[in-house]
Tab-separated table of C-alpha atoms in Angstrom:
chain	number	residue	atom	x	y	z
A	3	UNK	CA	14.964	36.514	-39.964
A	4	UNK	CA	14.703	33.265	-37.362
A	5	UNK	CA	11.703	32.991	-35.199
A	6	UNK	CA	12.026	34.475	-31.705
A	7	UNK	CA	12.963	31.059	-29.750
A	8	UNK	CA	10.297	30.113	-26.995
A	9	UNK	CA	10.443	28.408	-23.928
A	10	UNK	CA	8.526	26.561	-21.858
A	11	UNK	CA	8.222	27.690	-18.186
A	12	UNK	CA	10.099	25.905	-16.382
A	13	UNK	CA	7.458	24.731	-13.842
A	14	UNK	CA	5.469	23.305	-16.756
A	15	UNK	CA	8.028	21.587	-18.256
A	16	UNK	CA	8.977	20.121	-15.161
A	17	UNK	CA	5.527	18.661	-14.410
A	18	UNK	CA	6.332	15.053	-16.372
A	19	UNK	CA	9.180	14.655	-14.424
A	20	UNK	CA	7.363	15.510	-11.097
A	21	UNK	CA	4.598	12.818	-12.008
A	22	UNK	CA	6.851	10.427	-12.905
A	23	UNK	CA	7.520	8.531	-9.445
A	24	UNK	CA	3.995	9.349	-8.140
A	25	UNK	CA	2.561	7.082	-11.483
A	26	UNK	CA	5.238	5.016	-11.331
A	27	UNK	CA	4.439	3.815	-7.785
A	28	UNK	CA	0.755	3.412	-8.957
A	29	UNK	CA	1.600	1.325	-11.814
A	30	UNK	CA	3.532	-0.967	-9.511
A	31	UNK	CA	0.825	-0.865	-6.907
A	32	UNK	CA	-1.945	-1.876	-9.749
A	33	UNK	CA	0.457	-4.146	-11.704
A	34	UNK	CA	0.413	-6.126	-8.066
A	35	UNK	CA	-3.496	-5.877	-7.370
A	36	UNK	CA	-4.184	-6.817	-10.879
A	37	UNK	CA	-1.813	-10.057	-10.459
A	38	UNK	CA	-3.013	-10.890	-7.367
A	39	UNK	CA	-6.929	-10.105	-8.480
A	40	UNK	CA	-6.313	-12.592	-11.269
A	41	UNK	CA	-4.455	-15.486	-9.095
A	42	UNK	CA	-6.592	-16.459	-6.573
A	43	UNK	CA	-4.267	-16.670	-3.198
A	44	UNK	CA	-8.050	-18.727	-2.145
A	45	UNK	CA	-6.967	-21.722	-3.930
A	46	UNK	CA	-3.940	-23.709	-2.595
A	47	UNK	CA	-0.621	-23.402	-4.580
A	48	UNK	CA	-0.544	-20.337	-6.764
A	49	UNK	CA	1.464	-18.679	-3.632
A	50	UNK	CA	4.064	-19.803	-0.867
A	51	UNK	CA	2.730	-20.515	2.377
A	52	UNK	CA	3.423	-18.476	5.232
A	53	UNK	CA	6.436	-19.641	7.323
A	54	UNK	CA	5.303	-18.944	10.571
A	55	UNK	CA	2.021	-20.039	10.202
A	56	UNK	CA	3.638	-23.242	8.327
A	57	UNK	CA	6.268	-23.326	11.485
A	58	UNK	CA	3.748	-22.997	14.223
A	59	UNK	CA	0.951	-22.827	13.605
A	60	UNK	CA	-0.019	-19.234	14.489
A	61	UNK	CA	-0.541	-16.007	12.028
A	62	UNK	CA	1.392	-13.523	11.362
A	63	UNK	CA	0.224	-9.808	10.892
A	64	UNK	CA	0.285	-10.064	7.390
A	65	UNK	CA	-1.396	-13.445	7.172
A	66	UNK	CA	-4.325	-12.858	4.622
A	67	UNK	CA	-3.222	-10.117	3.099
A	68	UNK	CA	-3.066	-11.835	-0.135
A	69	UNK	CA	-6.874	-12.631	0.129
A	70	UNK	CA	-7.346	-9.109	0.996
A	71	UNK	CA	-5.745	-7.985	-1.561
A	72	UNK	CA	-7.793	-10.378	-4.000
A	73	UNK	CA	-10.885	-9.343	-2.084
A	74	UNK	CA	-10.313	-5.606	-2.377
A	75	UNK	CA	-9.664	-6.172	-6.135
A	76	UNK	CA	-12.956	-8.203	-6.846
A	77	UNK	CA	-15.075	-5.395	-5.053
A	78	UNK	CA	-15.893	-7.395	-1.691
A	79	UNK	CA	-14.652	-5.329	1.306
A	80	UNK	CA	-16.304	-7.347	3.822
A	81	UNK	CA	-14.011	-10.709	2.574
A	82	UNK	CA	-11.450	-7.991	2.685
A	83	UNK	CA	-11.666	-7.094	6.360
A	84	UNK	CA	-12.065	-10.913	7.374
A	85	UNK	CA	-8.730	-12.194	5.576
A	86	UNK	CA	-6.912	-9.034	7.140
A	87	UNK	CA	-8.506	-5.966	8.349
A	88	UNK	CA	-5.095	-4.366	9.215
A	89	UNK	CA	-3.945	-4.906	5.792
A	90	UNK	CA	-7.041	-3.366	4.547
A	91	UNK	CA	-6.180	-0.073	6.516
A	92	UNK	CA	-2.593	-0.130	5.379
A	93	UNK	CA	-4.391	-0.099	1.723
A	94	UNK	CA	-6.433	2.684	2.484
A	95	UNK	CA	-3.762	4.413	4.356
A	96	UNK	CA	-1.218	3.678	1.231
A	97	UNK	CA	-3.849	5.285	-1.193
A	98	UNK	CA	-4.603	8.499	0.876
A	99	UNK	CA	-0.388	8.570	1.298
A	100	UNK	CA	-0.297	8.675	-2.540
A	101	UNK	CA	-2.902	11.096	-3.645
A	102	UNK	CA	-1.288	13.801	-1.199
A	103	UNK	CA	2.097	12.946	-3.071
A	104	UNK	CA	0.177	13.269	-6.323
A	105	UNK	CA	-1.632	16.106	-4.990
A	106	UNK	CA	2.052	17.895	-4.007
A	107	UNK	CA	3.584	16.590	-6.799
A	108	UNK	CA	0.786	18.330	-9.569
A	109	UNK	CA	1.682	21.869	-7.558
A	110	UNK	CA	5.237	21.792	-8.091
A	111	UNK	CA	4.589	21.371	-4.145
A	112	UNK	CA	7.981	19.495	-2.050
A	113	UNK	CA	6.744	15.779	-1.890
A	114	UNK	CA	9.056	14.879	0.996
A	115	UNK	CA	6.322	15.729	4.258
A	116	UNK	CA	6.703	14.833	7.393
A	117	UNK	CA	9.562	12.510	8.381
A	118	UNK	CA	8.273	9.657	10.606
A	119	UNK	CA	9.654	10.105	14.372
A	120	UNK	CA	11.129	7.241	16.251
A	121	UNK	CA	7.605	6.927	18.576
A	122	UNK	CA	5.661	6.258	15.549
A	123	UNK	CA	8.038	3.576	14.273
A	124	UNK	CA	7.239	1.770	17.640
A	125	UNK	CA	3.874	2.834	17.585
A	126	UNK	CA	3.548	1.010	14.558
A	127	UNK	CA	5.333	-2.070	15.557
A	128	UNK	CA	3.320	-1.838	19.090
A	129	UNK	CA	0.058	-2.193	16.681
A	130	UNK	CA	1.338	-5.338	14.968
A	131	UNK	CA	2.522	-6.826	18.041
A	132	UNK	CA	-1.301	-6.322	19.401
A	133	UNK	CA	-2.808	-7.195	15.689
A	134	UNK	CA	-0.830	-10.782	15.840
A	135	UNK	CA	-1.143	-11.516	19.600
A	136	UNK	CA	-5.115	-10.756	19.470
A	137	UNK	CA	-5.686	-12.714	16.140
A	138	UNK	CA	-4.417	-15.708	17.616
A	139	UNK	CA	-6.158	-15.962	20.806
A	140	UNK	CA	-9.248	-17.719	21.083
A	141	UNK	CA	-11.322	-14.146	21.633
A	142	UNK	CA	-9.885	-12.388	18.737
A	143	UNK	CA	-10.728	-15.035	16.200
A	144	UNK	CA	-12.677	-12.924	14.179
A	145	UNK	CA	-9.361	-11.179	13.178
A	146	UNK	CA	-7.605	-14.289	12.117
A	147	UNK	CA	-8.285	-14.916	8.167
């Protein structure tokens, strides 16, 4: 006599394969904060400078993001928000974006939400537009890095 042959539900067995782009994405995510945490973008030369500010002298929106980035990673959020508080937010927003996919992904849940509309797409590039033009006038120094 053989053993009765068991298997696995298939929404267990299917839960490595769900997690597998969520952690994925995180290890690339970390992989990059951990790089950047341990090459200071402070010090001249470890990273290519930007061409616009390079060009003409103005910053771009994502002009001290790098220091962010390094900031975030070292634990000092104020340094954060004064290299690039939009990038900060797009961290924050990033990490909120991926626990819901986690979140979805660990209920056997569709991951694919909301698609974003054409009005947010310029909504978003509307908020750049006002990030870059305020950072570089004299009044919005205080957003320039």
């Amino acid at each position: 006599m053989s053993d009765p042959v068991v298997h696995p539900s298939p929404r267990r067995s299917a839960l490595p394969r769900r997690l597998a782009a969520p952690l994925g994405a995180l290890t690339a995510a970390l992989a990059a904060f951990a790089y950047v945490g341990a090459v200071d973008p402070h010090e001249p030369g470890h990273y290519p400078v930007c061409p616009l500010l390079h060009l003409t002298g103005l910053y771009c929106p994502a002009c001290g993001g790098l220091r962010s980035a390094h900031d975030v990673v070292h634990g000092d959020l104020p340094a954060a928000l004064g290299a690039n508080a939009l990038a900060v937010a797009g961290y924050a927003a990033c990490a909120v974006f991926w626990t819901v996919w986690l979140s979805r992904a660990v209920r056997g849940r569709p991951t694919a939400g909301p698609r974003p509309r054409a009005v947010h797409w310029w909504a978003l590039a509307g908020l750049l537009l006002v990030f870059t033009v305020v950072r570089n006038l004299p009044a919005g120094s205080a957003l320039a890095p």
